[in-house]
Amino acid sequence: MSDKPRTPIGKIVAASLIGTTIEWYDFFLYGSAAALVFPALFFPESDPLTGTLLAFLTYAVGFVARPLGALVFGHYGDRLGRKKLLVISLLMMGGATFLIGCLPTHAAIGMAAPLLLTALRLVQGFALGGEWGGAVLIVSEHGDTERRGFWASWPQAGAPGGNLLATAVLAVLAAVQSDEAFQSWGWRVPFLLSGVLVLLGLWIRLSISESPIFQQAVANAEPSRSMPIVEVFRYHWRDVITAIGARFAENVSYYVLTAFVLVYATTEAGLAKPVVLNAVLIGSAVHFFSIPLWGALSDKLGRRPVYLLGAAGVGLWSFAFFPLIDTRNFAAVTLAVTVGLILHGAMYGPQAAFFSELFATRMRYSGVSIGAQLASIVAGGLAPLIAVALLGAYDSSFPVMLYVAGAAVLTMITVFVSRETRGRDLATLGAAEESTTR
């Protein structure tokens, strides 16, 4: 074990939260730009809806790279430690985002522009695939069993934190610039800002200690262990399926609520961009504070009851969400987004502790990352794409409502048949679990 003093849990939480906020800022910034400016800048020869579809296709590419990132980062995170890989993921994500802000558009270099955009999106996805597992684990493995749901939910709050930051920057630019200026150069500003944010996150992450549970596992490890990913599918394949199913509705609902809504509200409902951005901004702020509350509630009631409430809630709320957007009333639109995100938080808050409690330490980074990111391909990555396609094919939001509700049913079934994990000791979780899953 290392002689370095153990970092207080508050500092660990702060380091994870700031880092995940920056990484999600980078990731969601792309999603917002894909809805608002990328169709015209990188796919100008297409009609507006097709251009948006193509922009969201490059958005989905980032999700395809996430399982590969989960595999690579998970392997080395289980061998080398959580901290080192978190630093690498932050540098990769920030560098790719900064370079997107420097990209020439289709008007300057033709088809090379969308190809370069896609390549950088792949780097973003690869980095985020490794970021999430490490961020939630380093908190889960530092925190105490009784309050793990609460502490581990804070890195989860980095998702709305990053979305809040990205949306706020875009909203300010949209308010102070003309559409022509924003389309010409203003959209680059938030991408270039990522370079400054990464330096801040890097400074904080380098100051924390490695997970004590990981250090203990390394000290006690046998020298002839298989690759972590092999052990995940040998001993924890059911838990991987649980993570995929539990993640499904959470991913689908979130990207419909925060990415697809920008398309639907501006093109179908005819709302101005600042109106929609401000609604998402308010919803994300409420979402940020609701996630730790749901995490704390899961420490009292269990992970499964809170998660089931969230899945059922987003499924039902989808049928109110689009009618509220169609009113074109700012208060109604804000209510639609905010309530949807609060219900989403009931899944996202307990998720970090829930998934961490499924896997043994020496394969936990790989198991958590793979389970979560495999779902991201077919859930989060395709959600805006499927929603846009359904809207274009049926000229109605009702099929999108059914899509979200169907995802909610799948998640409810998965969580209902899973085991309650609250109260598990992460330090000893392993041998006993393997004996029951052989």
JSON list of C-alpha atoms in Angstrom, two decimals, residues 161-307:
[
{"chain": "A", "resi": 161, "resn": "GLY", "atom": "CA", "xyz": [-23.16, 20.24, -14.49]},
{"chain": "A", "resi": 162, "resn": "GLY", "atom": "CA", "xyz": [-21.42, 19.89, -17.84]},
{"chain": "A", "resi": 163, "resn": "ASN", "atom": "CA", "xyz": [-24.68, 20.30, -19.72]},
{"chain": "A", "resi": 164, "resn": "LEU", "atom": "CA", "xyz": [-25.45, 23.35, -17.59]},
{"chain": "A", "resi": 165, "resn": "LEU", "atom": "CA", "xyz": [-22.08, 24.87, -18.39]},
{"chain": "A", "resi": 166, "resn": "ALA", "atom": "CA", "xyz": [-22.30, 24.08, -22.11]},
{"chain": "A", "resi": 167, "resn": "THR", "atom": "CA", "xyz": [-25.87, 25.36, -22.39]},
{"chain": "A", "resi": 168, "resn": "ALA", "atom": "CA", "xyz": [-25.05, 28.50, -20.38]},
{"chain": "A", "resi": 169, "resn": "VAL", "atom": "CA", "xyz": [-22.13, 29.39, -22.65]},
{"chain": "A", "resi": 170, "resn": "LEU", "atom": "CA", "xyz": [-24.24, 28.80, -25.75]},
{"chain": "A", "resi": 171, "resn": "ALA", "atom": "CA", "xyz": [-27.14, 30.79, -24.28]},
{"chain": "A", "resi": 172, "resn": "VAL", "atom": "CA", "xyz": [-24.89, 33.77, -23.52]},
{"chain": "A", "resi": 173, "resn": "LEU", "atom": "CA", "xyz": [-23.40, 33.70, -27.00]},
{"chain": "A", "resi": 174, "resn": "ALA", "atom": "CA", "xyz": [-26.84, 33.38, -28.60]},
{"chain": "A", "resi": 175, "resn": "ALA", "atom": "CA", "xyz": [-28.03, 36.38, -26.56]},
{"chain": "A", "resi": 176, "resn": "VAL", "atom": "CA", "xyz": [-25.13, 38.72, -27.33]},
{"chain": "A", "resi": 177, "resn": "GLN", "atom": "CA", "xyz": [-24.47, 37.70, -30.94]},
{"chain": "A", "resi": 178, "resn": "SER", "atom": "CA", "xyz": [-26.50, 37.78, -34.09]},
{"chain": "A", "resi": 179, "resn": "ASP", "atom": "CA", "xyz": [-27.32, 34.44, -35.71]},
{"chain": "A", "resi": 180, "resn": "GLU", "atom": "CA", "xyz": [-24.85, 35.30, -38.48]},
{"chain": "A", "resi": 181, "resn": "ALA", "atom": "CA", "xyz": [-21.97, 35.96, -36.06]},
{"chain": "A", "resi": 182, "resn": "PHE", "atom": "CA", "xyz": [-22.72, 32.83, -34.03]},
{"chain": "A", "resi": 183, "resn": "GLN", "atom": "CA", "xyz": [-22.86, 30.74, -37.21]},
{"chain": "A", "resi": 184, "resn": "SER", "atom": "CA", "xyz": [-19.65, 32.30, -38.52]},
{"chain": "A", "resi": 185, "resn": "TRP", "atom": "CA", "xyz": [-17.32, 32.15, -35.52]},
{"chain": "A", "resi": 186, "resn": "GLY", "atom": "CA", "xyz": [-19.18, 32.39, -32.21]},
{"chain": "A", "resi": 187, "resn": "TRP", "atom": "CA", "xyz": [-19.83, 28.64, -32.02]},
{"chain": "A", "resi": 188, "resn": "ARG", "atom": "CA", "xyz": [-16.06, 28.07, -31.75]},
{"chain": "A", "resi": 189, "resn": "VAL", "atom": "CA", "xyz": [-15.70, 29.96, -28.45]},
{"chain": "A", "resi": 190, "resn": "PRO", "atom": "CA", "xyz": [-17.13, 27.31, -26.10]},
{"chain": "A", "resi": 191, "resn": "PHE", "atom": "CA", "xyz": [-15.00, 24.61, -27.75]},
{"chain": "A", "resi": 192, "resn": "LEU", "atom": "CA", "xyz": [-11.81, 26.64, -27.34]},
{"chain": "A", "resi": 193, "resn": "LEU", "atom": "CA", "xyz": [-12.76, 27.39, -23.73]},
{"chain": "A", "resi": 194, "resn": "SER", "atom": "CA", "xyz": [-12.33, 23.68, -23.01]},
{"chain": "A", "resi": 195, "resn": "GLY", "atom": "CA", "xyz": [-8.55, 24.13, -23.05]},
{"chain": "A", "resi": 196, "resn": "VAL", "atom": "CA", "xyz": [-8.69, 26.37, -19.97]},
{"chain": "A", "resi": 197, "resn": "LEU", "atom": "CA", "xyz": [-11.12, 24.08, -18.16]},
{"chain": "A", "resi": 198, "resn": "VAL", "atom": "CA", "xyz": [-8.92, 21.03, -18.71]},
{"chain": "A", "resi": 199, "resn": "LEU", "atom": "CA", "xyz": [-5.97, 22.73, -17.02]},
{"chain": "A", "resi": 200, "resn": "LEU", "atom": "CA", "xyz": [-8.16, 23.35, -13.97]},
{"chain": "A", "resi": 201, "resn": "GLY", "atom": "CA", "xyz": [-9.40, 19.77, -13.86]},
{"chain": "A", "resi": 202, "resn": "LEU", "atom": "CA", "xyz": [-5.90, 18.38, -14.34]},
{"chain": "A", "resi": 203, "resn": "TRP", "atom": "CA", "xyz": [-4.52, 20.39, -11.43]},
{"chain": "A", "resi": 204, "resn": "ILE", "atom": "CA", "xyz": [-7.24, 19.09, -9.11]},
{"chain": "A", "resi": 205, "resn": "ARG", "atom": "CA", "xyz": [-7.08, 15.45, -10.20]},
{"chain": "A", "resi": 206, "resn": "LEU", "atom": "CA", "xyz": [-3.32, 15.24, -9.78]},
{"chain": "A", "resi": 207, "resn": "SER", "atom": "CA", "xyz": [-3.69, 16.25, -6.12]},
{"chain": "A", "resi": 208, "resn": "ILE", "atom": "CA", "xyz": [-5.81, 13.30, -4.93]},
{"chain": "A", "resi": 209, "resn": "SER", "atom": "CA", "xyz": [-4.75, 9.86, -3.69]},
{"chain": "A", "resi": 210, "resn": "GLU", "atom": "CA", "xyz": [-5.41, 6.49, -5.29]},
{"chain": "A", "resi": 211, "resn": "SER", "atom": "CA", "xyz": [-8.37, 4.39, -4.13]},
{"chain": "A", "resi": 212, "resn": "PRO", "atom": "CA", "xyz": [-7.45, 2.58, -0.87]},
{"chain": "A", "resi": 213, "resn": "ILE", "atom": "CA", "xyz": [-9.62, -0.40, -1.81]},
{"chain": "A", "resi": 214, "resn": "PHE", "atom": "CA", "xyz": [-7.76, -0.72, -5.12]},
{"chain": "A", "resi": 215, "resn": "GLN", "atom": "CA", "xyz": [-4.40, -0.45, -3.36]},
{"chain": "A", "resi": 216, "resn": "GLN", "atom": "CA", "xyz": [-5.44, -3.20, -0.96]},
{"chain": "A", "resi": 217, "resn": "ALA", "atom": "CA", "xyz": [-6.59, -5.41, -3.82]},
{"chain": "A", "resi": 218, "resn": "VAL", "atom": "CA", "xyz": [-3.26, -4.93, -5.63]},
{"chain": "A", "resi": 219, "resn": "ALA", "atom": "CA", "xyz": [-1.33, -5.82, -2.47]},
{"chain": "A", "resi": 220, "resn": "ASN", "atom": "CA", "xyz": [-3.35, -9.03, -2.04]},
{"chain": "A", "resi": 221, "resn": "ALA", "atom": "CA", "xyz": [-3.58, -10.00, -5.72]},
{"chain": "A", "resi": 222, "resn": "GLU", "atom": "CA", "xyz": [-2.27, -13.30, -7.01]},
{"chain": "A", "resi": 223, "resn": "PRO", "atom": "CA", "xyz": [0.30, -12.92, -9.82]},
{"chain": "A", "resi": 224, "resn": "SER", "atom": "CA", "xyz": [-1.46, -15.15, -12.37]},
{"chain": "A", "resi": 225, "resn": "ARG", "atom": "CA", "xyz": [-4.77, -13.36, -12.78]},
{"chain": "A", "resi": 226, "resn": "SER", "atom": "CA", "xyz": [-6.56, -13.33, -16.14]},
{"chain": "A", "resi": 227, "resn": "MET", "atom": "CA", "xyz": [-7.34, -10.09, -17.93]},
{"chain": "A", "resi": 228, "resn": "PRO", "atom": "CA", "xyz": [-9.99, -8.15, -15.97]},
{"chain": "A", "resi": 229, "resn": "ILE", "atom": "CA", "xyz": [-12.45, -8.17, -18.87]},
{"chain": "A", "resi": 230, "resn": "VAL", "atom": "CA", "xyz": [-12.20, -11.98, -19.12]},
{"chain": "A", "resi": 231, "resn": "GLU", "atom": "CA", "xyz": [-13.01, -12.29, -15.43]},
{"chain": "A", "resi": 232, "resn": "VAL", "atom": "CA", "xyz": [-15.92, -9.89, -15.80]},
{"chain": "A", "resi": 233, "resn": "PHE", "atom": "CA", "xyz": [-17.63, -12.13, -18.34]},
{"chain": "A", "resi": 234, "resn": "ARG", "atom": "CA", "xyz": [-16.62, -15.29, -16.44]},
{"chain": "A", "resi": 235, "resn": "TYR", "atom": "CA", "xyz": [-17.95, -14.27, -13.04]},
{"chain": "A", "resi": 236, "resn": "HIS", "atom": "CA", "xyz": [-20.17, -11.23, -13.57]},
{"chain": "A", "resi": 237, "resn": "TRP", "atom": "CA", "xyz": [-21.90, -11.65, -16.93]},
{"chain": "A", "resi": 238, "resn": "ARG", "atom": "CA", "xyz": [-25.33, -11.37, -15.30]},
{"chain": "A", "resi": 239, "resn": "ASP", "atom": "CA", "xyz": [-24.25, -8.11, -13.67]},
{"chain": "A", "resi": 240, "resn": "VAL", "atom": "CA", "xyz": [-23.13, -6.76, -17.05]},
{"chain": "A", "resi": 241, "resn": "ILE", "atom": "CA", "xyz": [-26.62, -7.48, -18.41]},
{"chain": "A", "resi": 242, "resn": "THR", "atom": "CA", "xyz": [-28.13, -5.78, -15.36]},
{"chain": "A", "resi": 243, "resn": "ALA", "atom": "CA", "xyz": [-26.04, -2.66, -15.97]},
{"chain": "A", "resi": 244, "resn": "ILE", "atom": "CA", "xyz": [-26.99, -2.57, -19.68]},
{"chain": "A", "resi": 245, "resn": "GLY", "atom": "CA", "xyz": [-30.71, -2.91, -18.99]},
{"chain": "A", "resi": 246, "resn": "ALA", "atom": "CA", "xyz": [-30.68, -0.44, -16.10]},
{"chain": "A", "resi": 247, "resn": "ARG", "atom": "CA", "xyz": [-28.81, 2.10, -18.20]},
{"chain": "A", "resi": 248, "resn": "PHE", "atom": "CA", "xyz": [-31.20, 1.88, -21.16]},
{"chain": "A", "resi": 249, "resn": "ALA", "atom": "CA", "xyz": [-34.07, 4.15, -20.10]},
{"chain": "A", "resi": 250, "resn": "GLU", "atom": "CA", "xyz": [-31.69, 6.47, -18.27]},
{"chain": "A", "resi": 251, "resn": "ASN", "atom": "CA", "xyz": [-29.68, 7.05, -21.47]},
{"chain": "A", "resi": 252, "resn": "VAL", "atom": "CA", "xyz": [-32.60, 7.28, -23.90]},
{"chain": "A", "resi": 253, "resn": "SER", "atom": "CA", "xyz": [-34.61, 9.68, -21.75]},
{"chain": "A", "resi": 254, "resn": "TYR", "atom": "CA", "xyz": [-31.67, 11.95, -21.02]},
{"chain": "A", "resi": 255, "resn": "TYR", "atom": "CA", "xyz": [-30.67, 12.52, -24.63]},
{"chain": "A", "resi": 256, "resn": "VAL", "atom": "CA", "xyz": [-34.26, 13.04, -25.70]},
{"chain": "A", "resi": 257, "resn": "LEU", "atom": "CA", "xyz": [-34.74, 15.56, -22.88]},
{"chain": "A", "resi": 258, "resn": "THR", "atom": "CA", "xyz": [-31.54, 17.51, -23.52]},
{"chain": "A", "resi": 259, "resn": "ALA", "atom": "CA", "xyz": [-30.41, 16.98, -27.15]},
{"chain": "A", "resi": 260, "resn": "PHE", "atom": "CA", "xyz": [-33.44, 16.04, -29.24]},
{"chain": "A", "resi": 261, "resn": "VAL", "atom": "CA", "xyz": [-35.54, 18.71, -27.51]},
{"chain": "A", "resi": 262, "resn": "LEU", "atom": "CA", "xyz": [-33.34, 21.37, -29.16]},
{"chain": "A", "resi": 263, "resn": "VAL", "atom": "CA", "xyz": [-34.30, 20.01, -32.58]},
{"chain": "A", "resi": 264, "resn": "TYR", "atom": "CA", "xyz": [-37.97, 19.44, -31.84]},
{"chain": "A", "resi": 265, "resn": "ALA", "atom": "CA", "xyz": [-38.61, 22.74, -30.11]},
{"chain": "A", "resi": 266, "resn": "THR", "atom": "CA", "xyz": [-36.84, 24.88, -32.73]},
{"chain": "A", "resi": 267, "resn": "THR", "atom": "CA", "xyz": [-38.01, 23.09, -35.90]},
{"chain": "A", "resi": 268, "resn": "GLU", "atom": "CA", "xyz": [-41.43, 21.66, -35.02]},
{"chain": "A", "resi": 269, "resn": "ALA", "atom": "CA", "xyz": [-42.69, 23.96, -32.26]},
{"chain": "A", "resi": 270, "resn": "GLY", "atom": "CA", "xyz": [-41.08, 27.04, -33.84]},
{"chain": "A", "resi": 271, "resn": "LEU", "atom": "CA", "xyz": [-39.43, 28.30, -30.67]},
{"chain": "A", "resi": 272, "resn": "ALA", "atom": "CA", "xyz": [-36.38, 30.55, -30.76]},
{"chain": "A", "resi": 273, "resn": "LYS", "atom": "CA", "xyz": [-33.05, 28.97, -29.81]},
{"chain": "A", "resi": 274, "resn": "PRO", "atom": "CA", "xyz": [-32.52, 31.12, -26.68]},
{"chain": "A", "resi": 275, "resn": "VAL", "atom": "CA", "xyz": [-35.92, 30.06, -25.30]},
{"chain": "A", "resi": 276, "resn": "VAL", "atom": "CA", "xyz": [-35.10, 26.36, -25.54]},
{"chain": "A", "resi": 277, "resn": "LEU", "atom": "CA", "xyz": [-31.55, 26.81, -24.29]},
{"chain": "A", "resi": 278, "resn": "ASN", "atom": "CA", "xyz": [-32.79, 28.71, -21.24]},
{"chain": "A", "resi": 279, "resn": "ALA", "atom": "CA", "xyz": [-35.35, 25.99, -20.48]},
{"chain": "A", "resi": 280, "resn": "VAL", "atom": "CA", "xyz": [-32.63, 23.33, -20.61]},
{"chain": "A", "resi": 281, "resn": "LEU", "atom": "CA", "xyz": [-30.42, 25.59, -18.51]},
{"chain": "A", "resi": 282, "resn": "ILE", "atom": "CA", "xyz": [-33.02, 25.81, -15.72]},
{"chain": "A", "resi": 283, "resn": "GLY", "atom": "CA", "xyz": [-33.82, 22.10, -15.94]},
{"chain": "A", "resi": 284, "resn": "SER", "atom": "CA", "xyz": [-30.14, 21.17, -15.74]},
{"chain": "A", "resi": 285, "resn": "ALA", "atom": "CA", "xyz": [-29.65, 23.35, -12.64]},
{"chain": "A", "resi": 286, "resn": "VAL", "atom": "CA", "xyz": [-32.50, 21.57, -10.84]},
{"chain": "A", "resi": 287, "resn": "HIS", "atom": "CA", "xyz": [-31.23, 18.23, -12.12]},
{"chain": "A", "resi": 288, "resn": "PHE", "atom": "CA", "xyz": [-27.76, 18.93, -10.69]},
{"chain": "A", "resi": 289, "resn": "PHE", "atom": "CA", "xyz": [-29.10, 19.31, -7.15]},
{"chain": "A", "resi": 290, "resn": "SER", "atom": "CA", "xyz": [-31.67, 16.52, -7.39]},
{"chain": "A", "resi": 291, "resn": "ILE", "atom": "CA", "xyz": [-29.14, 13.78, -8.21]},
{"chain": "A", "resi": 292, "resn": "PRO", "atom": "CA", "xyz": [-27.40, 13.71, -4.78]},
{"chain": "A", "resi": 293, "resn": "LEU", "atom": "CA", "xyz": [-30.81, 13.78, -3.09]},
{"chain": "A", "resi": 294, "resn": "TRP", "atom": "CA", "xyz": [-31.88, 10.68, -5.00]},
{"chain": "A", "resi": 295, "resn": "GLY", "atom": "CA", "xyz": [-28.51, 9.08, -4.19]},
{"chain": "A", "resi": 296, "resn": "ALA", "atom": "CA", "xyz": [-29.05, 9.78, -0.48]},
{"chain": "A", "resi": 297, "resn": "LEU", "atom": "CA", "xyz": [-32.58, 8.36, -0.68]},
{"chain": "A", "resi": 298, "resn": "SER", "atom": "CA", "xyz": [-31.16, 5.15, -2.16]},
{"chain": "A", "resi": 299, "resn": "ASP", "atom": "CA", "xyz": [-29.00, 4.82, 0.98]},
{"chain": "A", "resi": 300, "resn": "LYS", "atom": "CA", "xyz": [-32.22, 4.72, 3.00]},
{"chain": "A", "resi": 301, "resn": "LEU", "atom": "CA", "xyz": [-34.62, 2.78, 0.74]},
{"chain": "A", "resi": 302, "resn": "GLY", "atom": "CA", "xyz": [-32.26, 0.79, -1.47]},
{"chain": "A", "resi": 303, "resn": "ARG", "atom": "CA", "xyz": [-31.01, 1.22, -5.03]},
{"chain": "A", "resi": 304, "resn": "ARG", "atom": "CA", "xyz": [-33.83, -0.72, -6.70]},
{"chain": "A", "resi": 305, "resn": "PRO", "atom": "CA", "xyz": [-36.92, 1.15, -5.37]},
{"chain": "A", "resi": 306, "resn": "VAL", "atom": "CA", "xyz": [-35.50, 4.57, -6.27]},
{"chain": "A", "resi": 307, "resn": "TYR", "atom": "CA", "xyz": [-34.33, 3.39, -9.68]}
]
